[in-house]
Amino acid sequence: MADTWEALKRDCMACRGCALADTRTNVVFGDGAEDAEIMFIGEGPGQHEDEQGVPFVGKAGQLLDDMLEIIHLDRTKVYIANVVKCRPPQNRDPLNVEQDACIGFLRRQTALIRPKIIVCLGRIAAKAIIKEDFKITSEHGQWFARGGVQMTAIYHPAALLRDVSKRPETFEDLKSIQSKVRELCGHTDI
Ligand code: URA
């Protein structure tokens, strides 16, 4: 039977597929337009996301909103999700076993959305989605075609908060994303 958003949300909200289910406050399913042409994918919820059940609502999320605004995007035009849907304790990197347990939900989200462009936010998402040996310092901003979808990775907004010297490169990457959206995305006017 064809998958539906309703079935996917029900499965995801009830998931106890890894130990993160024991410590979460909320499952952080995703946010944005379910028919978006562009998806942004982070690594996993932090404290504020866990408390509110919405991705990228803390400081890094505010910066992500500012980054979207630079290229005339906002949460009504894109879809935002994470590799893992529950908060790793102390914001540690999600373990491979946790990513493996959760990645099916992201695959189902992607299959329902059918985006033209996927932007990975940071190393963890790029490794999970573009290629296992992705090197964020040398390969951010490059484009990869996977199954008819154009994919790229940029520095994670939390990394840009820690190290402002990375921001000029990210500005160039955002401009490249804007060009790609203009080239490929018929109903996203930016
Ligand atoms: N960092 C992420 O990778 N995802 C969020 O939702 C919040 C912070």
CSV table of N, CA, C and O in Angstrom, one decimal, residues 105-188:
chain,number,residue,atom,x,y,z
A,105,PHE,N,12.7,6.7,8.5
A,105,PHE,CA,11.7,7.7,8.6
A,105,PHE,C,12.1,8.9,7.6
A,105,PHE,O,11.2,9.4,6.9
A,106,LEU,N,13.4,9.2,7.6
A,106,LEU,CA,13.8,10.3,6.7
A,106,LEU,C,13.6,9.8,5.2
A,106,LEU,O,13.2,10.6,4.4
A,107,ARG,N,13.9,8.6,4.9
A,107,ARG,CA,13.7,8.0,3.6
A,107,ARG,C,12.2,8.2,3.2
A,107,ARG,O,11.9,8.5,2.1
A,108,ARG,N,11.3,7.8,4.1
A,108,ARG,CA,9.9,7.9,3.8
A,108,ARG,C,9.5,9.4,3.6
A,108,ARG,O,8.7,9.7,2.8
A,109,GLN,N,10.0,10.3,4.5
A,109,GLN,CA,9.7,11.7,4.3
A,109,GLN,C,10.1,12.1,2.9
A,109,GLN,O,9.4,12.8,2.2
A,110,THR,N,11.4,11.7,2.5
A,110,THR,CA,11.9,12.2,1.2
A,110,THR,C,11.1,11.6,0.1
A,110,THR,O,10.8,12.3,-0.9
A,111,ALA,N,10.6,10.3,0.2
A,111,ALA,CA,9.8,9.7,-0.8
A,111,ALA,C,8.5,10.4,-1.0
A,111,ALA,O,7.9,10.5,-2.1
A,112,LEU,N,7.9,10.9,0.1
A,112,LEU,CA,6.6,11.6,0.1
A,112,LEU,C,6.8,13.0,-0.5
A,112,LEU,O,5.9,13.5,-1.3
A,113,ILE,N,7.9,13.7,-0.1
A,113,ILE,CA,8.1,15.0,-0.6
A,113,ILE,C,8.5,15.1,-2.0
A,113,ILE,O,8.1,15.9,-2.8
A,114,ARG,N,9.4,14.1,-2.4
A,114,ARG,CA,10.1,14.1,-3.7
A,114,ARG,C,10.7,15.5,-4.1
A,114,ARG,O,10.4,16.1,-5.1
A,115,PRO,N,11.7,15.9,-3.2
A,115,PRO,CA,12.3,17.2,-3.4
A,115,PRO,C,13.2,17.1,-4.7
A,115,PRO,O,13.7,16.1,-5.1
A,116,LYS,N,13.5,18.3,-5.2
A,116,LYS,CA,14.5,18.4,-6.3
A,116,LYS,C,15.9,18.6,-5.8
A,116,LYS,O,16.9,18.3,-6.4
A,117,ILE,N,15.9,19.3,-4.6
A,117,ILE,CA,17.2,19.6,-4.0
A,117,ILE,C,17.2,19.2,-2.5
A,117,ILE,O,16.2,19.5,-1.8
A,118,ILE,N,18.3,18.6,-2.1
A,118,ILE,CA,18.5,18.3,-0.7
A,118,ILE,C,19.8,19.1,-0.2
A,118,ILE,O,20.8,18.9,-0.8
A,119,VAL,N,19.6,19.8,0.9
A,119,VAL,CA,20.8,20.5,1.4
A,119,VAL,C,21.1,19.9,2.8
A,119,VAL,O,20.2,20.0,3.7
A,120,CYS,N,22.2,19.2,2.9
A,120,CYS,CA,22.6,18.7,4.2
A,120,CYS,C,23.3,19.7,5.1
A,120,CYS,O,24.1,20.5,4.6
A,121,LEU,N,22.9,19.8,6.3
A,121,LEU,CA,23.4,20.8,7.3
A,121,LEU,C,24.5,20.1,8.1
A,121,LEU,O,24.1,19.4,9.1
A,122,GLY,N,25.7,20.2,7.7
A,122,GLY,CA,26.8,19.6,8.5
A,122,GLY,C,27.2,18.2,8.1
A,122,GLY,O,26.6,17.6,7.2
A,123,ARG,N,28.3,17.8,8.7
A,123,ARG,CA,29.0,16.6,8.4
A,123,ARG,C,28.2,15.3,8.6
A,123,ARG,O,28.2,14.4,7.7
A,124,ILE,N,27.5,15.3,9.7
A,124,ILE,CA,26.8,14.0,10.0
A,124,ILE,C,25.7,13.8,9.0
A,124,ILE,O,25.6,12.6,8.4
A,125,ALA,N,24.9,14.8,8.6
A,125,ALA,CA,23.9,14.6,7.6
A,125,ALA,C,24.5,14.3,6.2
A,125,ALA,O,24.0,13.4,5.5
A,126,ALA,N,25.6,15.0,5.9
A,126,ALA,CA,26.3,14.7,4.6
A,126,ALA,C,26.8,13.3,4.5
A,126,ALA,O,26.6,12.7,3.4
A,127,LYS,N,27.3,12.8,5.6
A,127,LYS,CA,27.8,11.4,5.6
A,127,LYS,C,26.7,10.4,5.5
A,127,LYS,O,26.8,9.4,4.8
A,128,ALA,N,25.6,10.7,6.1
A,128,ALA,CA,24.4,9.8,6.1
A,128,ALA,C,23.7,9.8,4.7
A,128,ALA,O,23.1,8.8,4.3
A,129,ILE,N,23.7,11.0,4.1
A,129,ILE,CA,22.9,11.1,2.9
A,129,ILE,C,23.6,11.2,1.6
A,129,ILE,O,23.2,10.6,0.6
A,130,ILE,N,24.8,11.9,1.6
A,130,ILE,CA,25.5,12.0,0.3
A,130,ILE,C,26.5,10.9,0.1
A,130,ILE,O,26.4,10.1,-0.9
A,131,LYS,N,27.4,10.8,1.0
A,131,LYS,CA,28.4,9.6,0.9
A,131,LYS,C,29.1,9.5,2.3
A,131,LYS,O,29.4,10.5,2.9
A,132,GLU,N,29.4,8.3,2.6
A,132,GLU,CA,30.0,7.9,3.9
A,132,GLU,C,31.3,8.7,4.2
A,132,GLU,O,31.6,9.1,5.3
A,133,ASP,N,32.1,8.9,3.1
A,133,ASP,CA,33.4,9.6,3.4
A,133,ASP,C,33.4,11.1,3.1
A,133,ASP,O,34.4,11.7,2.8
A,134,PHE,N,32.2,11.7,3.2
A,134,PHE,CA,32.1,13.1,2.9
A,134,PHE,C,33.0,13.9,3.8
A,134,PHE,O,33.0,13.7,5.0
A,135,LYS,N,33.7,14.9,3.2
A,135,LYS,CA,34.6,15.8,4.0
A,135,LYS,C,34.0,17.2,3.9
A,135,LYS,O,34.2,17.9,2.9
A,136,ILE,N,33.5,17.6,5.0
A,136,ILE,CA,32.7,18.9,5.0
A,136,ILE,C,33.6,20.1,4.7
A,136,ILE,O,33.2,21.0,4.0
A,137,THR,N,34.9,20.1,5.2
A,137,THR,CA,35.8,21.2,4.9
A,137,THR,C,36.1,21.4,3.5
A,137,THR,O,36.2,22.5,3.0
A,138,SER,N,36.3,20.3,2.8
A,138,SER,CA,36.7,20.4,1.3
A,138,SER,C,35.6,20.2,0.4
A,138,SER,O,35.7,20.6,-0.8
A,139,GLU,N,34.4,19.6,0.8
A,139,GLU,CA,33.4,19.3,-0.2
A,139,GLU,C,32.1,20.1,0.0
A,139,GLU,O,31.1,19.9,-0.7
A,140,HIS,N,32.0,21.0,1.1
A,140,HIS,CA,30.8,21.8,1.2
A,140,HIS,C,30.6,22.6,0.0
A,140,HIS,O,31.6,23.0,-0.7
A,141,GLY,N,29.4,22.8,-0.4
A,141,GLY,CA,29.1,23.6,-1.6
A,141,GLY,C,29.2,22.9,-2.9
A,141,GLY,O,28.7,23.4,-3.9
A,142,GLN,N,29.8,21.7,-2.9
A,142,GLN,CA,29.8,20.9,-4.2
A,142,GLN,C,28.4,20.2,-4.4
A,142,GLN,O,27.7,19.9,-3.4
A,143,TRP,N,28.1,19.9,-5.6
A,143,TRP,CA,26.8,19.3,-6.0
A,143,TRP,C,27.0,17.8,-6.3
A,143,TRP,O,28.0,17.5,-7.0
A,144,PHE,N,26.1,17.0,-5.9
A,144,PHE,CA,26.1,15.6,-6.1
A,144,PHE,C,24.7,15.2,-6.6
A,144,PHE,O,23.7,15.6,-6.0
A,145,ALA,N,24.7,14.3,-7.7
A,145,ALA,CA,23.4,13.8,-8.1
A,145,ALA,C,23.2,12.4,-7.6
A,145,ALA,O,24.0,11.6,-7.7
A,146,ARG,N,22.0,12.3,-6.9
A,146,ARG,CA,21.7,10.9,-6.3
A,146,ARG,C,20.2,10.6,-6.6
A,146,ARG,O,19.3,11.3,-6.1
A,147,GLY,N,20.0,9.6,-7.5
A,147,GLY,CA,18.6,9.2,-7.9
A,147,GLY,C,17.8,10.4,-8.4
A,147,GLY,O,16.6,10.5,-8.0
A,148,GLY,N,18.4,11.2,-9.2
A,148,GLY,CA,17.7,12.3,-9.8
A,148,GLY,C,17.5,13.5,-8.9
A,148,GLY,O,16.8,14.5,-9.3
A,149,VAL,N,18.1,13.5,-7.7
A,149,VAL,CA,18.0,14.6,-6.8
A,149,VAL,C,19.4,15.3,-6.7
A,149,VAL,O,20.4,14.6,-6.6
A,150,GLN,N,19.4,16.6,-6.8
A,150,GLN,CA,20.6,17.4,-6.6
A,150,GLN,C,20.9,17.6,-5.1
A,150,GLN,O,20.0,18.1,-4.4
A,151,MET,N,22.1,17.2,-4.6
A,151,MET,CA,22.4,17.3,-3.2
A,151,MET,C,23.7,18.1,-3.0
A,151,MET,O,24.6,18.0,-3.7
A,152,THR,N,23.6,18.8,-1.9
A,152,THR,CA,24.8,19.5,-1.5
A,152,THR,C,24.9,19.6,0.1
A,152,THR,O,23.9,19.2,0.7
A,153,ALA,N,26.0,20.0,0.6
A,153,ALA,CA,26.1,20.2,2.1
A,153,ALA,C,26.7,21.5,2.4
A,153,ALA,O,27.6,21.9,1.6
A,154,ILE,N,26.3,22.1,3.4
A,154,ILE,CA,26.9,23.4,3.9
A,154,ILE,C,27.3,23.2,5.4
A,154,ILE,O,26.8,22.2,6.0
A,155,TYR,N,28.1,24.1,5.9
A,155,TYR,CA,28.4,24.0,7.3
A,155,TYR,C,27.1,24.0,8.2
A,155,TYR,O,26.2,24.8,7.8
A,156,HIS,N,27.1,23.3,9.3
A,156,HIS,CA,26.0,23.3,10.2
A,156,HIS,C,25.9,24.7,10.8
A,156,HIS,O,26.9,25.3,11.2
A,157,PRO,N,24.7,25.2,11.0
A,157,PRO,CA,24.6,26.6,11.6
A,157,PRO,C,25.3,26.6,13.0
A,157,PRO,O,25.8,27.7,13.3
A,158,ALA,N,25.3,25.5,13.7
A,158,ALA,CA,25.9,25.6,15.1
A,158,ALA,C,27.5,25.8,14.9
A,158,ALA,O,28.1,26.4,15.7
A,159,ALA,N,28.0,25.2,13.8
A,159,ALA,CA,29.4,25.4,13.5
A,159,ALA,C,29.7,26.8,13.1
A,159,ALA,O,30.8,27.4,13.5
A,160,LEU,N,28.7,27.5,12.4
A,160,LEU,CA,28.9,28.9,12.0
A,160,LEU,C,28.8,29.8,13.2
A,160,LEU,O,29.3,30.9,13.2
A,161,LEU,N,28.0,29.3,14.3
A,161,LEU,CA,28.0,30.1,15.5
A,161,LEU,C,29.3,30.1,16.3
A,161,LEU,O,29.7,31.0,16.8
A,162,ARG,N,29.9,28.9,16.2
A,162,ARG,CA,31.2,28.7,16.9
A,162,ARG,C,32.3,29.4,16.2
A,162,ARG,O,33.3,29.8,16.8
A,163,ASP,N,32.3,29.3,14.9
A,163,ASP,CA,33.4,29.8,14.1
A,163,ASP,C,33.0,30.7,12.9
A,163,ASP,O,32.6,30.2,11.8
A,164,VAL,N,32.9,32.0,13.2
A,164,VAL,CA,32.4,32.9,12.2
A,164,VAL,C,33.3,33.0,11.0
A,164,VAL,O,32.8,33.5,9.9
A,165,SER,N,34.5,32.6,11.0
A,165,SER,CA,35.4,32.6,9.8
A,165,SER,C,34.9,31.7,8.7
A,165,SER,O,35.3,31.9,7.6
A,166,LYS,N,34.0,30.8,9.0
A,166,LYS,CA,33.4,29.9,8.0
A,166,LYS,C,32.2,30.6,7.3
A,166,LYS,O,31.7,30.1,6.3
A,167,ARG,N,31.8,31.8,7.8
A,167,ARG,CA,30.5,32.3,7.2
A,167,ARG,C,30.7,32.8,5.7
A,167,ARG,O,29.7,32.6,5.0
A,168,PRO,N,31.8,33.4,5.3
A,168,PRO,CA,31.9,33.9,3.9
A,168,PRO,C,31.8,32.7,2.9
A,168,PRO,O,31.1,32.8,1.9
A,169,GLU,N,32.4,31.5,3.3
A,169,GLU,CA,32.2,30.4,2.4
A,169,GLU,C,30.8,29.9,2.3
A,169,GLU,O,30.3,29.5,1.3
A,170,THR,N,30.1,30.0,3.5
A,170,THR,CA,28.7,29.6,3.5
A,170,THR,C,27.8,30.5,2.7
A,170,THR,O,26.9,30.1,2.1
A,171,PHE,N,28.2,31.8,2.7
A,171,PHE,CA,27.4,32.8,1.9
A,171,PHE,C,27.5,32.4,0.4
A,171,PHE,O,26.5,32.4,-0.3
A,172,GLU,N,28.8,32.0,0.0
A,172,GLU,CA,28.9,31.5,-1.4
A,172,GLU,C,28.1,30.3,-1.7
A,172,GLU,O,27.5,30.1,-2.7
A,173,ASP,N,28.1,29.3,-0.7
A,173,ASP,CA,27.3,28.1,-0.8
A,173,ASP,C,25.8,28.4,-0.9
A,173,ASP,O,25.1,27.8,-1.7
A,174,LEU,N,25.3,29.4,-0.1
A,174,LEU,CA,23.9,29.8,-0.2
A,174,LEU,C,23.6,30.4,-1.6
A,174,LEU,O,22.5,30.1,-2.1
A,175,LYS,N,24.5,31.1,-2.1
A,175,LYS,CA,24.3,31.7,-3.5
A,175,LYS,C,24.2,30.6,-4.5
A,175,LYS,O,23.4,30.7,-5.5
A,176,SER,N,25.0,29.6,-4.3
A,176,SER,CA,25.0,28.4,-5.3
A,176,SER,C,23.6,27.7,-5.1
A,176,SER,O,23.0,27.2,-6.1
A,177,ILE,N,23.1,27.6,-3.9
A,177,ILE,CA,21.8,26.9,-3.7
A,177,ILE,C,20.7,27.8,-4.3
A,177,ILE,O,19.8,27.2,-5.0
A,178,GLN,N,20.8,29.1,-4.2
A,178,GLN,CA,19.9,30.0,-4.8
A,178,GLN,C,19.8,29.8,-6.4
A,178,GLN,O,18.8,29.7,-7.0
A,179,SER,N,21.0,29.7,-7.0
A,179,SER,CA,21.1,29.5,-8.4
A,179,SER,C,20.4,28.1,-8.8
A,179,SER,O,19.7,28.0,-9.8
A,180,LYS,N,20.7,27.1,-8.0
A,180,LYS,CA,20.2,25.8,-8.3
A,180,LYS,C,18.7,25.8,-8.2
A,180,LYS,O,18.0,25.2,-9.0
A,181,VAL,N,18.2,26.5,-7.2
A,181,VAL,CA,16.7,26.6,-7.0
A,181,VAL,C,16.1,27.3,-8.2
A,181,VAL,O,15.1,26.8,-8.8
A,182,ARG,N,16.7,28.4,-8.6
A,182,ARG,CA,16.2,29.1,-9.8
A,182,ARG,C,16.2,28.2,-11.1
A,182,ARG,O,15.3,28.3,-11.9
A,183,GLU,N,17.3,27.4,-11.2
A,183,GLU,CA,17.4,26.5,-12.3
A,183,GLU,C,16.3,25.4,-12.3
A,183,GLU,O,15.8,25.1,-13.4
A,184,LEU,N,16.1,24.8,-11.1
A,184,LEU,CA,15.4,23.5,-11.1
A,184,LEU,C,13.9,23.6,-10.5
A,184,LEU,O,13.1,22.7,-10.8
A,185,CYS,N,13.7,24.6,-9.7
A,185,CYS,CA,12.5,24.6,-9.0
A,185,CYS,C,11.4,25.5,-9.6
A,185,CYS,O,11.5,26.8,-9.4
A,186,GLY,N,10.5,24.9,-10.3
A,186,GLY,CA,9.5,25.7,-11.0
A,186,GLY,C,8.6,26.5,-10.1
A,186,GLY,O,8.2,27.7,-10.5
A,187,HIS,N,8.1,26.0,-9.0
A,187,HIS,CA,7.2,26.8,-8.2
A,187,HIS,C,7.7,27.4,-6.9
A,187,HIS,O,7.0,27.7,-6.0
A,188,THR,N,9.1,27.5,-6.9
A,188,THR,CA,9.7,28.2,-5.8
A,188,THR,C,10.2,29.5,-6.3
A,188,THR,O,11.3,29.5,-7.0
